[in-house]
Backbone as numpy.savetxt, mean C-alpha at the origin, in Angstrom:
# Nx Ny Nz CAx CAy CAz Cx Cy Cz
34.90 -38.19 -19.60 34.07 -37.00 -19.60 34.94 -35.76 -19.60
34.49 -34.72 -20.28 35.28 -33.50 -20.30 35.20 -32.79 -18.95
36.22 -32.03 -18.71 36.30 -31.27 -17.48 35.29 -30.11 -17.53
34.61 -29.89 -16.41 33.61 -28.81 -16.34 34.23 -27.63 -15.60
34.24 -26.50 -16.28 34.72 -25.27 -15.65 33.51 -24.37 -15.41
33.38 -23.94 -14.16 32.14 -23.26 -13.78 32.28 -21.76 -13.62
33.40 -21.20 -13.99 33.62 -19.77 -13.77 32.62 -18.89 -14.48
32.21 -19.28 -15.69 31.30 -18.46 -16.47 29.95 -18.30 -15.77
29.41 -19.41 -15.29 28.10 -19.35 -14.64 28.18 -18.64 -13.29
29.30 -18.85 -12.58 29.47 -18.17 -11.30 29.52 -16.66 -11.51
30.28 -16.24 -12.52 30.40 -14.82 -12.82 29.02 -14.25 -13.21
28.28 -15.03 -14.00 26.94 -14.57 -14.41 26.03 -14.40 -13.20
26.07 -15.36 -12.29 25.23 -15.30 -11.09 25.65 -14.12 -10.21
26.94 -13.92 -10.05 27.43 -12.82 -9.23 27.05 -11.47 -9.85
27.20 -11.37 -11.16 26.88 -10.09 -11.82 25.39 -9.77 -11.70
24.55 -10.79 -11.74 23.11 -10.58 -11.61 22.80 -9.97 -10.23
23.46 -10.47 -9.19 23.25 -9.94 -7.84 23.84 -8.53 -7.73
25.04 -8.35 -8.26 25.69 -7.04 -8.16 24.92 -5.97 -8.93
24.27 -6.36 -10.02 23.44 -5.42 -10.77 22.25 -4.98 -9.93
21.65 -5.92 -9.21 20.51 -5.57 -8.36 20.94 -4.73 -7.16
22.23 -4.76 -6.80 22.73 -4.01 -5.65 23.28 -2.65 -6.05
23.08 -2.22 -7.27 23.55 -0.90 -7.71 22.95 0.18 -6.83
23.79 1.11 -6.41 23.30 2.22 -5.60 23.40 1.95 -4.11
23.70 0.73 -3.70 23.87 0.45 -2.28 25.19 1.06 -1.82
25.28 1.31 -0.53 26.41 2.04 0.02 27.57 1.09 0.33
28.78 1.56 0.04 30.00 0.86 0.43 30.15 -0.51 -0.22
30.57 -1.48 0.60 30.84 -2.82 0.08 29.57 -3.54 -0.34
28.44 -3.02 0.03 27.18 -3.68 -0.31 26.91 -3.67 -1.81
27.57 -2.81 -2.56 27.42 -2.86 -4.01 28.69 -3.34 -4.71
29.75 -3.65 -3.93 31.01 -4.10 -4.53 31.28 -5.59 -4.31
31.08 -6.06 -3.09 31.43 -7.43 -2.74 30.21 -8.31 -2.89
30.44 -9.45 -3.51 29.30 -10.33 -3.78 28.59 -10.78 -2.51
29.35 -11.20 -1.48 28.70 -11.76 -0.30 27.84 -10.71 0.39
28.36 -9.50 0.53 27.56 -8.46 1.17 26.42 -8.02 0.27
26.67 -7.96 -1.01 25.61 -7.57 -1.95 24.50 -8.60 -1.94
24.85 -9.88 -1.90 23.85 -10.94 -1.91 22.96 -10.84 -0.68
23.58 -10.64 0.48 22.79 -10.52 1.71 21.88 -9.29 1.65
22.41 -8.17 1.17 21.61 -6.94 1.09 20.45 -7.10 0.12
20.69 -7.75 -1.01 19.63 -7.93 -2.00 18.55 -8.87 -1.47
18.95 -9.94 -0.78 17.98 -10.86 -0.22 17.12 -10.17 0.85
17.74 -9.36 1.71 16.97 -8.63 2.71 16.04 -7.62 2.05
16.55 -6.95 1.01 15.71 -5.97 0.30 14.49 -6.64 -0.30
14.66 -7.84 -0.82 13.53 -8.56 -1.40 12.51 -8.93 -0.32
13.00 -9.33 0.86 12.10 -9.65 1.97 11.33 -8.42 2.43
12.04 -7.29 2.52 11.38 -6.06 2.94 10.35 -5.63 1.91
10.68 -5.76 0.64 9.75 -5.37 -0.42 8.49 -6.24 -0.37
8.66 -7.54 -0.16 7.53 -8.45 -0.07 6.63 -8.07 1.10
7.27 -7.84 2.26 6.51 -7.48 3.46 5.79 -6.15 3.26
6.48 -5.17 2.72 5.92 -3.83 2.65 4.91 -3.65 1.53
4.89 -4.55 0.55 3.80 -4.50 -0.43 2.47 -4.79 0.26
2.50 -5.62 1.28 1.29 -5.91 2.04 1.00 -4.80 3.06
2.05 -4.29 3.68 1.88 -3.23 4.66 1.30 -1.97 4.01
1.71 -1.70 2.77 1.23 -0.51 2.06 -0.29 -0.53 1.92
-0.86 -1.71 1.69 -2.31 -1.83 1.55 -2.99 -1.43 2.86
-2.43 -1.88 4.00 -2.98 -1.53 5.30 -2.86 -0.04 5.56
-1.69 0.52 5.23 -1.44 1.93 5.50 -2.40 2.82 4.72
-2.61 2.49 3.45 -3.52 3.30 2.66 -4.95 3.19 3.17
-5.35 1.99 3.59 -6.71 1.85 4.14 -6.87 2.72 5.39
-5.85 2.72 6.25 -5.89 3.57 7.45 -5.99 5.04 7.08
-5.24 5.46 6.07 -5.29 6.85 5.62 -6.67 7.21 5.10
-7.25 6.33 4.28 -8.59 6.59 3.74 -9.62 6.70 4.85
-9.54 5.81 5.83 -10.49 5.83 6.95 -10.34 7.12 7.74
-9.09 7.56 7.96 -8.87 8.81 8.70 -9.46 10.00 7.95
-9.31 10.03 6.64 -9.86 11.13 5.85 -11.38 11.11 5.86
-11.95 9.93 5.71 -13.41 9.81 5.73 -13.94 10.23 7.09
-13.28 9.79 8.15 -13.71 10.12 9.51 -13.68 11.62 9.74
-12.61 12.29 9.29 -12.50 13.74 9.48 -13.62 14.46 8.73
-13.90 14.02 7.51 -14.95 14.66 6.72 -16.32 14.38 7.33
-16.52 13.18 7.87 -17.79 12.83 8.50 -18.03 13.68 9.73
-17.01 13.82 10.57 -17.17 14.59 11.80 -17.44 16.05 11.50
-16.91 16.56 10.40 -17.24 17.93 9.99 -18.72 18.05 9.62
-19.32 16.92 9.21 -20.75 16.89 8.86 -21.62 16.50 10.06
-20.99 16.19 11.19 -21.75 15.88 12.40 -22.14 14.42 12.55
-21.38 13.50 11.98 -21.66 12.07 12.11 -20.32 11.35 12.29
-20.34 10.26 13.02 -19.10 9.51 13.21 -18.87 8.57 12.03
-17.64 8.09 11.91 -17.28 7.20 10.81 -18.09 5.91 10.85
-18.20 5.33 12.04 -18.88 4.03 12.14 -20.36 4.15 11.79
-21.00 5.23 12.25 -22.41 5.43 11.91 -22.57 5.71 10.42
-21.61 6.43 9.84 -21.64 6.73 8.40 -21.56 5.44 7.58
-20.62 4.58 7.93 -20.46 3.31 7.20 -21.69 2.43 7.40
-22.24 2.41 8.62 -23.44 1.63 8.88 -24.61 2.16 8.05
-24.73 3.48 7.97 -25.80 4.07 7.18 -25.66 3.76 5.69
-24.44 3.81 5.19 -24.22 3.48 3.78 -24.55 2.02 3.51
-24.20 1.16 4.46 -24.50 -0.26 4.31 -26.01 -0.49 4.26
-26.73 0.18 5.14 -28.19 0.05 5.14 -28.81 0.65 3.89
-28.20 1.71 3.36 -28.73 2.36 2.16 -28.38 1.58 0.89
-27.48 0.61 1.02 -27.09 -0.19 -0.14 -26.07 0.48 -1.03
-25.32 1.43 -0.49 -24.27 2.11 -1.26 -23.01 1.26 -1.18
-22.43 0.95 -2.33 -21.26 0.06 -2.35 -20.04 0.78 -2.92
-19.70 1.92 -2.32 -18.46 2.61 -2.70 -17.35 2.13 -1.77
-16.16 1.96 -2.34 -15.05 1.56 -1.47 -14.45 2.79 -0.79
-13.62 2.54 0.22 -13.09 3.63 1.03 -12.15 4.53 0.25
-11.47 3.98 -0.74 -10.57 4.80 -1.56 -11.36 5.88 -2.29
-12.47 5.49 -2.89 -13.31 6.45 -3.63 -13.94 7.45 -2.68
-14.43 6.97 -1.52 -15.05 7.89 -0.57 -14.05 8.90 -0.03
-12.81 8.47 0.23 -11.79 9.41 0.71 -11.48 10.45 -0.36
-11.45 10.02 -1.63 -11.21 10.96 -2.72 -12.36 11.96 -2.83
-13.58 11.48 -2.68 -14.73 12.39 -2.69 -14.66 13.38 -1.53
-14.28 12.90 -0.36 -14.21 13.76 0.81 -13.21 14.89 0.61
-12.11 14.60 -0.08 -11.07 15.62 -0.26 -11.38 16.52 -1.45
-11.77 15.93 -2.58 -11.87 16.69 -3.83 -13.29 17.10 -4.20
-14.30 16.40 -3.73 -15.69 16.71 -4.07 -16.54 16.77 -2.80
-16.39 17.84 -2.00 -17.12 17.90 -0.73 -18.64 17.85 -0.90
-19.16 18.41 -2.00 -20.61 18.41 -2.20 -21.12 16.98 -2.39
-20.41 16.20 -3.16 -20.80 14.80 -3.38 -20.71 14.02 -2.08
-19.69 14.30 -1.28 -19.55 13.60 0.00 -20.69 13.98 0.95
-21.08 15.24 0.92 -22.21 15.68 1.75 -23.47 14.92 1.37
-23.67 14.71 0.06 -24.83 13.93 -0.39 -24.78 12.51 0.15
-23.58 11.92 0.18 -23.44 10.57 0.75 -23.79 10.57 2.23
-23.33 11.59 2.95 -23.62 11.67 4.39 -25.12 11.78 4.61
-25.79 12.59 3.80 -27.24 12.73 3.94 -27.95 11.41 3.64
-27.47 10.72 2.63 -28.07 9.41 2.29 -27.89 8.42 3.44
-26.69 8.43 4.04 -26.43 7.53 5.17 -27.30 7.91 6.36
-27.45 9.20 6.63 -28.26 9.65 7.75 -29.72 9.26 7.57
-30.22 9.39 6.35 -31.62 9.01 6.08 -31.82 7.51 6.29
-30.84 6.71 5.87 -30.95 5.26 6.04 -30.92 4.88 7.53
-30.14 5.63 8.32 -30.08 5.36 9.76 -31.39 5.75 10.44
-32.01 6.84 9.98 -33.25 7.30 10.58 -34.43 6.38 10.26
-34.38 5.76 9.11 -35.51 4.91 8.69 -35.54 3.59 9.41
């Protein structure tokens, strides 16, 4: 059997990691072992934070909706309950956008929720 020399594939694998580590500080973008560890941790953080971002945005939307609701004299929980009873199926992202950019439309939603709660 012919002799197998593995330098080409090793270099290819190392370069792939070092390319992903571009912009890292110090030896983390120069040395393969440190770059590999940094890239693996970065991938773990990215995976985790893609999920965390969804939670953070939901919290932000709820805070915005709550602030706009309280300005209208209703709490967030009663507002959501009223919308549920009224059969309105807007998600929180859209409602937060309405609260910030279209106050008149949001006021109409609050009135609709209040009427559903009163009935």
